[in-house]
Amino acid sequence: MKTENKNIHGILAEFRNPKELVDAAETVKESGYSEFDTYAPFPIHGMEKAMGLKESPLGWIVLGGGLIGFIGALTLMIWVMGYEYPMNISGKPLINFPIYVPITFELTVLLSAFAATFGMFALNKLPRLHNPLFNVERFKKASDDGFFICIEASDDLFEEKPVSKLFSDAGAIHVETVYDSE
Amino acid sequence: MSKHHTTDNLDYPSDLNLQKPLFAVGIVALIASFVGYFLDHDQFFFSYLTSFSFYSSIALGALFFVMLQHLTRSHWSVVLRRIPESISANLPIWALFIIPVLLGMHSLYHWTHADALAHDPVLQGKEPYLNTTFFIIRQIIYFAVWGFLGWRMHRKSVEMDKTGDWGLQTLLRRTSGPGIFVFALTLAFASFDWLMSLDPHWYSTMFGVYFFAMAFQCLFAVLILVVVFFWKKGLLKNTLQKSHLYDLSVQLFGFTVFYAYIAFSQFLLIYYANIPEETVWFLERLNGGYEYLAYFYLFGRFIIPFIVLLPKKSKSNPAIASTIAGLILVSHLVELYWIVMPVLNPHGFHFSWMVITSFLGLGGIFFGLFFNTFSKERMIPVNDPKIEESLRKH
């Protein structure tokens, strides 16, 4: 069985409308699957709850980036201007926090923005040039009028037959196994 | 009557009569302040000016907020718009409270002294603008403009409650466009007149923006406190929702950062350029005990609110949001005190009870007038075409 499963990406099911998709997502979640995702032409209200998605950790990543920028900027300026290369600028103190503010502010913002952008990439597993779902002709409807859900083979509970049955019972109009492209 | 998805009673409860006790506190405290006039009239006028600019800034912030909501056709704010409308609707009456400042001009403003003028080429150069007659004329213009705008914004909105005429919101939007333009100019010049001309030699071109940033930040603090107070009294519990409080907190947070940016820009440019005629203003205010006030408001209206309001959860928590709002208002008073009082006591910090009595006195009158106006009309603009969307907000 193992060798056969190797090429399976997951099982894709199509539903008639957003309401059925939300119900199906809820059923899938309650059956204990965790490696699955839903695809629809537009954001569906209440989907995060139905899928049991936790709040994104992105905020904490941004906070981390911001703090690194803040502390890094201050450390750099105190070290350089206070100890490594002290210079008398118009008689002001060597370690002088008011004039550090603009650079500290800029670096905090810059690293927060980096953390937000690249953190978002990492959480979405980007950049990714191809997704096996694109092998399915029908999946093009996901950007038009199709409502899909896919349980991926990487899920611990994944087995072809029960998953297909689960989808049919949930009212899917089409169920299809998706293979990785060679 | 249009259909609403709210179960609240939209009429102000007749048993919640707050204006009487507020007016009583206001009048008693103002009389106490007036006794202070005979003990030390300079102290009286400086304390009065501090409190007067405090409440004026809130009223002006409210006026700006109402005009901004009309101009942007905002949906989210419609259910709480009656609160700032009722604050700025009293600007015509509030104009009377500029009179003590005019009577105290000789105590407050050094440039009114003829002997100082005679020996001071700087003051002579500014004489065409800084002279008693023109000062009084300007105050009349400011309050005529603000009073008209504040009265009209409230009046027409209330009219829409009764007639349901949606054309009135177009009318208000058309008033708001030029209104906001005139408002920006008058507010800037008023801040130059009331506060900056206390030190007639010193000038900062961004003082007007600085005063606006303070005013608008405080307006959101006041709105949060009023909303949380209404909830405590069981008013509008289902009409004003958590999401409205959240939006107010987001704006409070945003304008906290805006205020800090403006206030610090003013400081940094002067500090860095280090030109004596400019730095003297900060030198006086960062010595003799005044530096502790500066540290207090630095933490009280920027650093602490910034850190506490950063997480999403604290923005919609009534206890946290109202505590921060209170802290910001206290810091606003401290900052105005820090701007005004070093002119009276240049050599060091000196506290007087008259600051407290004039603050309570004008505060009692200010909020008494607010509740008086607010209690007479429906608590939300019931016939505004955007009200449904504002109520359905989540």
PDB file of N, CA, C and O in Angstrom, chain A residues 45 55 63 89-90 92-93 96 98-99 101-102 105, chain B residues 257 261 264 267-268 271-274 310 312-313 394:
ATOM      1  N   HIS A  45     -17.534  33.953   5.285  1.00  0.00           N
ATOM      2  CA  HIS A  45     -17.619  34.332   6.692  1.00  0.00           C
ATOM      3  C   HIS A  45     -17.850  33.095   7.559  1.00  0.00           C
ATOM      4  O   HIS A  45     -18.700  32.277   7.257  1.00  0.00           O
ATOM      5  N   GLU A  55      -5.724  31.532  15.744  1.00  0.00           N
ATOM      6  CA  GLU A  55      -5.307  32.871  15.335  1.00  0.00           C
ATOM      7  C   GLU A  55      -3.875  32.811  14.808  1.00  0.00           C
ATOM      8  O   GLU A  55      -3.030  32.102  15.350  1.00  0.00           O
ATOM      9  N   LEU A  63       6.072  41.444  16.112  1.00  0.00           N
ATOM     10  CA  LEU A  63       6.562  42.032  17.364  1.00  0.00           C
ATOM     11  C   LEU A  63       8.033  41.691  17.557  1.00  0.00           C
ATOM     12  O   LEU A  63       8.842  42.553  17.926  1.00  0.00           O
ATOM     13  N   ILE A  89      29.402  66.384  18.703  1.00  0.00           N
ATOM     14  CA  ILE A  89      28.547  67.044  17.711  1.00  0.00           C
ATOM     15  C   ILE A  89      27.823  68.194  18.403  1.00  0.00           C
ATOM     16  O   ILE A  89      26.962  67.970  19.244  1.00  0.00           O
ATOM     17  N   SER A  90      28.177  69.395  18.063  1.00  0.00           N
ATOM     18  CA  SER A  90      27.629  70.640  18.634  1.00  0.00           C
ATOM     19  C   SER A  90      27.475  70.567  20.153  1.00  0.00           C
ATOM     20  O   SER A  90      26.485  71.026  20.704  1.00  0.00           O
ATOM     21  N   LYS A  92      26.788  68.305  22.214  1.00  0.00           N
ATOM     22  CA  LYS A  92      25.739  67.502  22.847  1.00  0.00           C
ATOM     23  C   LYS A  92      26.370  66.272  23.506  1.00  0.00           C
ATOM     24  O   LYS A  92      27.485  65.870  23.150  1.00  0.00           O
ATOM     25  N   PRO A  93      25.676  65.674  24.458  1.00  0.00           N
ATOM     26  CA  PRO A  93      26.232  64.489  25.115  1.00  0.00           C
ATOM     27  C   PRO A  93      26.495  63.373  24.092  1.00  0.00           C
ATOM     28  O   PRO A  93      25.853  63.315  23.046  1.00  0.00           O
ATOM     29  N   ASN A  96      22.954  60.198  23.582  1.00  0.00           N
ATOM     30  CA  ASN A  96      21.969  61.258  23.551  1.00  0.00           C
ATOM     31  C   ASN A  96      20.685  60.711  22.920  1.00  0.00           C
ATOM     32  O   ASN A  96      20.553  60.643  21.710  1.00  0.00           O
ATOM     33  N   PRO A  98      17.420  61.619  22.498  1.00  0.00           N
ATOM     34  CA  PRO A  98      16.527  62.286  21.537  1.00  0.00           C
ATOM     35  C   PRO A  98      16.964  62.130  20.083  1.00  0.00           C
ATOM     36  O   PRO A  98      16.138  61.876  19.204  1.00  0.00           O
ATOM     37  N   ILE A  99      18.283  62.236  19.811  1.00  0.00           N
ATOM     38  CA  ILE A  99      18.679  62.149  18.402  1.00  0.00           C
ATOM     39  C   ILE A  99      18.731  60.697  17.927  1.00  0.00           C
ATOM     40  O   ILE A  99      18.853  60.449  16.737  1.00  0.00           O
ATOM     41  N   VAL A 101      16.160  58.750  18.332  1.00  0.00           N
ATOM     42  CA  VAL A 101      14.771  58.339  18.095  1.00  0.00           C
ATOM     43  C   VAL A 101      14.452  58.083  16.615  1.00  0.00           C
ATOM     44  O   VAL A 101      13.905  57.038  16.288  1.00  0.00           O
ATOM     45  N   PRO A 102      14.805  59.013  15.688  1.00  0.00           N
ATOM     46  CA  PRO A 102      14.397  58.759  14.295  1.00  0.00           C
ATOM     47  C   PRO A 102      14.928  57.434  13.750  1.00  0.00           C
ATOM     48  O   PRO A 102      14.194  56.682  13.115  1.00  0.00           O
ATOM     49  N   PHE A 105      13.259  54.485  15.389  1.00  0.00           N
ATOM     50  CA  PHE A 105      11.903  54.364  14.841  1.00  0.00           C
ATOM     51  C   PHE A 105      11.940  53.699  13.459  1.00  0.00           C
ATOM     52  O   PHE A 105      11.219  52.738  13.189  1.00  0.00           O
TER      53      PHE A 105
ATOM     54  N   VAL B 257      -0.142  57.785  18.374  1.00  0.00           N
ATOM     55  CA  VAL B 257       1.122  57.754  17.634  1.00  0.00           C
ATOM     56  C   VAL B 257       1.301  59.053  16.852  1.00  0.00           C
ATOM     57  O   VAL B 257       2.392  59.625  16.814  1.00  0.00           O
ATOM     58  N   TYR B 261       4.357  61.686  17.263  1.00  0.00           N
ATOM     59  CA  TYR B 261       5.161  62.041  16.100  1.00  0.00           C
ATOM     60  C   TYR B 261       5.286  63.560  15.979  1.00  0.00           C
ATOM     61  O   TYR B 261       6.368  64.104  15.800  1.00  0.00           O
ATOM     62  N   PHE B 264       7.074  65.175  19.116  1.00  0.00           N
ATOM     63  CA  PHE B 264       8.516  64.918  19.117  1.00  0.00           C
ATOM     64  C   PHE B 264       9.208  65.652  17.974  1.00  0.00           C
ATOM     65  O   PHE B 264      10.333  66.133  18.130  1.00  0.00           O
ATOM     66  N   PHE B 267       9.961  69.068  19.096  1.00  0.00           N
ATOM     67  CA  PHE B 267      11.062  69.090  20.052  1.00  0.00           C
ATOM     68  C   PHE B 267      12.399  68.827  19.363  1.00  0.00           C
ATOM     69  O   PHE B 267      13.372  69.554  19.562  1.00  0.00           O
ATOM     70  N   LEU B 268      12.439  67.782  18.517  1.00  0.00           N
ATOM     71  CA  LEU B 268      13.725  67.360  17.958  1.00  0.00           C
ATOM     72  C   LEU B 268      14.353  68.453  17.085  1.00  0.00           C
ATOM     73  O   LEU B 268      15.550  68.706  17.173  1.00  0.00           O
ATOM     74  N   TYR B 271      15.713  71.115  19.339  1.00  0.00           N
ATOM     75  CA  TYR B 271      16.827  70.577  20.112  1.00  0.00           C
ATOM     76  C   TYR B 271      18.073  70.428  19.248  1.00  0.00           C
ATOM     77  O   TYR B 271      19.181  70.762  19.651  1.00  0.00           O
ATOM     78  N   TYR B 272      17.881  69.918  18.042  1.00  0.00           N
ATOM     79  CA  TYR B 272      19.016  69.613  17.196  1.00  0.00           C
ATOM     80  C   TYR B 272      19.649  70.874  16.610  1.00  0.00           C
ATOM     81  O   TYR B 272      20.867  70.999  16.551  1.00  0.00           O
ATOM     82  N   ALA B 273      18.797  71.824  16.200  1.00  0.00           N
ATOM     83  CA  ALA B 273      19.330  73.056  15.616  1.00  0.00           C
ATOM     84  C   ALA B 273      20.034  73.885  16.678  1.00  0.00           C
ATOM     85  O   ALA B 273      21.027  74.553  16.399  1.00  0.00           O
ATOM     86  N   ASN B 274      19.514  73.833  17.912  1.00  0.00           N
ATOM     87  CA  ASN B 274      20.176  74.467  19.053  1.00  0.00           C
ATOM     88  C   ASN B 274      20.369  75.969  18.871  1.00  0.00           C
ATOM     89  O   ASN B 274      21.445  76.510  19.119  1.00  0.00           O
ATOM     90  N   LEU B 310      -1.643  47.984  22.277  1.00  0.00           N
ATOM     91  CA  LEU B 310      -1.130  47.238  21.128  1.00  0.00           C
ATOM     92  C   LEU B 310      -1.891  45.934  20.885  1.00  0.00           C
ATOM     93  O   LEU B 310      -2.305  45.667  19.750  1.00  0.00           O
ATOM     94  N   LYS B 312      -4.876  43.285  20.398  1.00  0.00           N
ATOM     95  CA  LYS B 312      -6.258  43.445  19.962  1.00  0.00           C
ATOM     96  C   LYS B 312      -7.226  43.362  21.135  1.00  0.00           C
ATOM     97  O   LYS B 312      -8.211  44.099  21.191  1.00  0.00           O
ATOM     98  N   LYS B 313      -6.950  42.460  22.072  1.00  0.00           N
ATOM     99  CA  LYS B 313      -7.910  42.222  23.155  1.00  0.00           C
ATOM    100  C   LYS B 313      -8.102  43.441  24.050  1.00  0.00           C
ATOM    101  O   LYS B 313      -9.203  43.702  24.514  1.00  0.00           O
ATOM    102  N   HIS B 394     -19.957  44.268  12.911  1.00  0.00           N
ATOM    103  CA  HIS B 394     -19.355  43.324  13.849  1.00  0.00           C
ATOM    104  C   HIS B 394     -17.885  43.120  13.534  1.00  0.00           C
ATOM    105  O   HIS B 394     -17.339  43.672  12.637  1.00  0.00           O
TER     106      HIS B 394
END
